[in-house]
């Protein structure tokens, strides 16, 4: 048997493929356009592994995707492909609409067409799992309950609005055409292969490079951190046992303010790789202009997936963040390769000189 993964050379998709192939013999067809965020180096350890087939394509290329589906006959498609960075969506929302909305629509069309031609038994067994975000629910005040699957969609950034639109399309393809879909909405991931434009890898990289650790606004915005491998295990669980047409929130039960996250990173780095002058990396923390429309707090209530599917995260923030810092210290060549070239243009545009 075979599954298709889209966006499998990005952060979460590549972790998902590595874990999948470590745990099973089922082959993965990885469809990825390789934007700035896609990096085949993440999958270098699979070189020569015949369970991984990489195809460079846009999810919106219905013809190529349709042909791949008919050739490989997957029993499932797991859709990670997206533009994923809020700050980039503020500078240039067009790519987000193109991939997250139009691309998802075209992918759904290709999948529907393939699925319609399957035998009844294969049709029933087929799954389209759409990976989405907690950001579609908008923002919480400090005293609000955490997001449940029943919360209203109130997206506030071009990124979250485009993901919300894609979730609605996925839902509609289930209700209208009967496509067997599952949707997961997860909180902020962190872990190996995280591109250093996001808070945690950016701050690890900047700390080690002697650069400022930029904290937007007052740094008291709260995110609910999920170790990427826990996210991958939750997706596998939903794929195995999720109820068709349902959505599942996935979170780490780890609400932390941004400033606390960065201070924790500094403390671990002080221990594992101290500065030559023995001054704490925390000295590099710099408060910068806030992100426009910055959501104040995200928190996931992950009781449904625990109650119905028996899934719980294995890592606490303390264990996951230590592993993550160690991974970055051990993989400085990977960091060096992804932070050369175009990355510098982004840093210049977002943070100035
Ligand atoms: P990422 O930016 O690291 O990777 C995205 C991947 O998609 C890249 O490999 C890129 O090349 C590929 N891609 C982009 N446009 C494409 C297109 N048109 N066709 C084919 N491939 C394309 O993102 P990530 O952090 O790995 O996120 C994966 C998914 O999880 C996204 O859907 C994102 O919205 C969702 N998500 C991420 C987080 C997080 O904390 N990173 C949290 C919640 C949800
Ligand atoms: P980010 O990693 O971009 O994820 P998201 O916006 O999807 O939550 O940002 C996490 C939090 O960290 C968010 O509140 C914005 C903040 N942040 C900073 O304070 N400084 C930075 O340089 C970045 C990239 C993010």
mmCIF file of N, CA, C and O and ligand atoms in Angstrom, residues 85-87 135 188 197-199 202 214-216 221 223 225 258 291 294 298 351, ligand 2:
data_model
loop_
_atom_site.group_PDB
_atom_site.id
_atom_site.type_symbol
_atom_site.label_atom_id
_atom_site.label_comp_id
_atom_site.label_asym_id
_atom_site.label_seq_id
_atom_site.Cartn_x
_atom_site.Cartn_y
_atom_site.Cartn_z
ATOM 1 N N UNK A 85 3.995 30.905 6.856
ATOM 2 C CA UNK A 85 4.558 31.898 7.779
ATOM 3 C C UNK A 85 3.726 33.184 7.826
ATOM 4 O O UNK A 85 3.606 33.895 6.819
ATOM 5 N N UNK A 86 3.186 33.487 9.006
ATOM 6 C CA UNK A 86 2.296 34.644 9.185
ATOM 7 C C UNK A 86 2.959 35.942 8.707
ATOM 8 O O UNK A 86 2.347 36.740 7.985
ATOM 9 N N UNK A 87 4.218 36.162 9.098
ATOM 10 C CA UNK A 87 4.871 37.431 8.724
ATOM 11 C C UNK A 87 4.985 37.568 7.206
ATOM 12 O O UNK A 87 4.798 38.653 6.656
ATOM 13 N N UNK A 135 -4.825 28.608 14.269
ATOM 14 C CA UNK A 135 -4.947 30.048 14.018
ATOM 15 C C UNK A 135 -6.268 30.409 13.338
ATOM 16 O O UNK A 135 -6.678 31.562 13.338
ATOM 17 N N UNK A 188 1.217 25.507 17.597
ATOM 18 C CA UNK A 188 2.572 25.769 17.096
ATOM 19 C C UNK A 188 3.487 24.571 17.315
ATOM 20 O O UNK A 188 3.650 24.113 18.448
ATOM 21 N N UNK A 197 12.921 30.884 10.211
ATOM 22 C CA UNK A 197 12.158 32.131 10.116
ATOM 23 C C UNK A 197 11.130 32.177 11.247
ATOM 24 O O UNK A 197 10.595 33.232 11.556
ATOM 25 N N UNK A 198 10.869 31.022 11.880
ATOM 26 C CA UNK A 198 9.891 30.941 12.966
ATOM 27 C C UNK A 198 10.604 31.166 14.302
ATOM 28 O O UNK A 198 11.817 30.970 14.404
ATOM 29 N N UNK A 199 9.827 31.553 15.322
ATOM 30 C CA UNK A 199 10.428 32.055 16.569
ATOM 31 C C UNK A 199 11.546 31.162 17.135
ATOM 32 O O UNK A 199 12.664 31.643 17.379
ATOM 33 N N UNK A 202 14.662 30.530 14.805
ATOM 34 C CA UNK A 202 15.288 31.841 14.544
ATOM 35 C C UNK A 202 16.116 32.266 15.752
ATOM 36 O O UNK A 202 17.263 32.726 15.615
ATOM 37 N N UNK A 214 14.840 38.802 18.387
ATOM 38 C CA UNK A 214 13.770 39.803 18.270
ATOM 39 C C UNK A 214 12.455 39.344 18.894
ATOM 40 O O UNK A 214 11.884 38.336 18.490
ATOM 41 N N UNK A 215 11.990 40.085 19.878
ATOM 42 C CA UNK A 215 10.700 39.790 20.527
ATOM 43 C C UNK A 215 9.710 40.856 20.074
ATOM 44 O O UNK A 215 9.930 42.053 20.309
ATOM 45 N N UNK A 216 8.632 40.431 19.440
ATOM 46 C CA UNK A 216 7.617 41.388 18.971
ATOM 47 C C UNK A 216 6.831 41.949 20.160
ATOM 48 O O UNK A 216 6.373 41.181 21.028
ATOM 49 N N UNK A 221 2.638 37.473 24.272
ATOM 50 C CA UNK A 221 1.712 36.688 23.462
ATOM 51 C C UNK A 221 1.940 35.208 23.790
ATOM 52 O O UNK A 221 3.082 34.781 23.973
ATOM 53 N N UNK A 223 1.507 31.104 23.002
ATOM 54 C CA UNK A 223 1.316 30.032 22.025
ATOM 55 C C UNK A 223 1.332 28.708 22.787
ATOM 56 O O UNK A 223 1.904 28.619 23.877
ATOM 57 N N UNK A 225 2.695 25.105 22.608
ATOM 58 C CA UNK A 225 3.754 24.465 21.819
ATOM 59 C C UNK A 225 3.623 22.948 21.770
ATOM 60 O O UNK A 225 3.393 22.302 22.803
ATOM 61 N N UNK A 258 5.838 34.161 24.692
ATOM 62 C CA UNK A 258 7.014 34.153 23.815
ATOM 63 C C UNK A 258 8.310 34.473 24.578
ATOM 64 O O UNK A 258 9.343 33.851 24.340
ATOM 65 N N UNK A 291 4.063 42.734 15.516
ATOM 66 C CA UNK A 291 3.472 42.256 14.253
ATOM 67 C C UNK A 291 2.075 42.886 14.110
ATOM 68 O O UNK A 291 1.302 42.880 15.080
ATOM 69 N N UNK A 294 -1.363 41.157 15.526
ATOM 70 C CA UNK A 294 -0.784 40.020 16.263
ATOM 71 C C UNK A 294 -1.800 39.361 17.202
ATOM 72 O O UNK A 294 -2.281 39.993 18.135
ATOM 73 N N UNK A 298 -3.093 31.759 21.725
ATOM 74 C CA UNK A 298 -3.679 30.527 21.178
ATOM 75 C C UNK A 298 -3.564 29.457 22.253
ATOM 76 O O UNK A 298 -2.533 29.360 22.936
ATOM 77 N N UNK A 351 13.450 42.377 9.477
ATOM 78 C CA UNK A 351 14.052 42.924 10.702
ATOM 79 C C UNK A 351 14.951 44.132 10.435
ATOM 80 O O UNK A 351 15.462 44.717 11.379
HETATM 81 P P1 LIG B 2 5.891 32.149 14.686
HETATM 82 O O1 LIG B 2 6.961 31.153 15.003
HETATM 83 O O2 LIG B 2 6.053 33.013 13.482
HETATM 84 O O3 LIG B 2 4.524 31.330 14.642
HETATM 85 P P2 LIG B 2 2.978 31.905 14.586
HETATM 86 O O4 LIG B 2 2.990 33.305 14.160
HETATM 87 O O5 LIG B 2 2.387 30.995 13.558
HETATM 88 O O6 LIG B 2 2.440 31.690 15.971
HETATM 89 O O7 LIG B 2 5.709 33.088 15.929
HETATM 90 C C1 LIG B 2 5.454 32.559 17.223
HETATM 91 C C2 LIG B 2 5.249 33.739 18.152
HETATM 92 O O8 LIG B 2 6.488 34.435 18.276
HETATM 93 C C3 LIG B 2 4.255 34.754 17.612
HETATM 94 O O9 LIG B 2 3.528 35.308 18.709
HETATM 95 C C4 LIG B 2 5.125 35.830 16.989
HETATM 96 C C5 LIG B 2 6.368 35.796 17.849
HETATM 97 N N1 LIG B 2 7.629 36.153 17.168
HETATM 98 C C6 LIG B 2 8.499 37.093 17.739
HETATM 99 O O10 LIG B 2 8.216 37.646 18.827
HETATM 100 N N2 LIG B 2 9.643 37.402 17.077
HETATM 101 C C7 LIG B 2 9.986 36.833 15.895
HETATM 102 O O11 LIG B 2 11.052 37.189 15.306
HETATM 103 C C8 LIG B 2 9.104 35.852 15.319
HETATM 104 C C9 LIG B 2 9.425 35.195 14.017
HETATM 105 C C10 LIG B 2 7.941 35.538 16.001
#
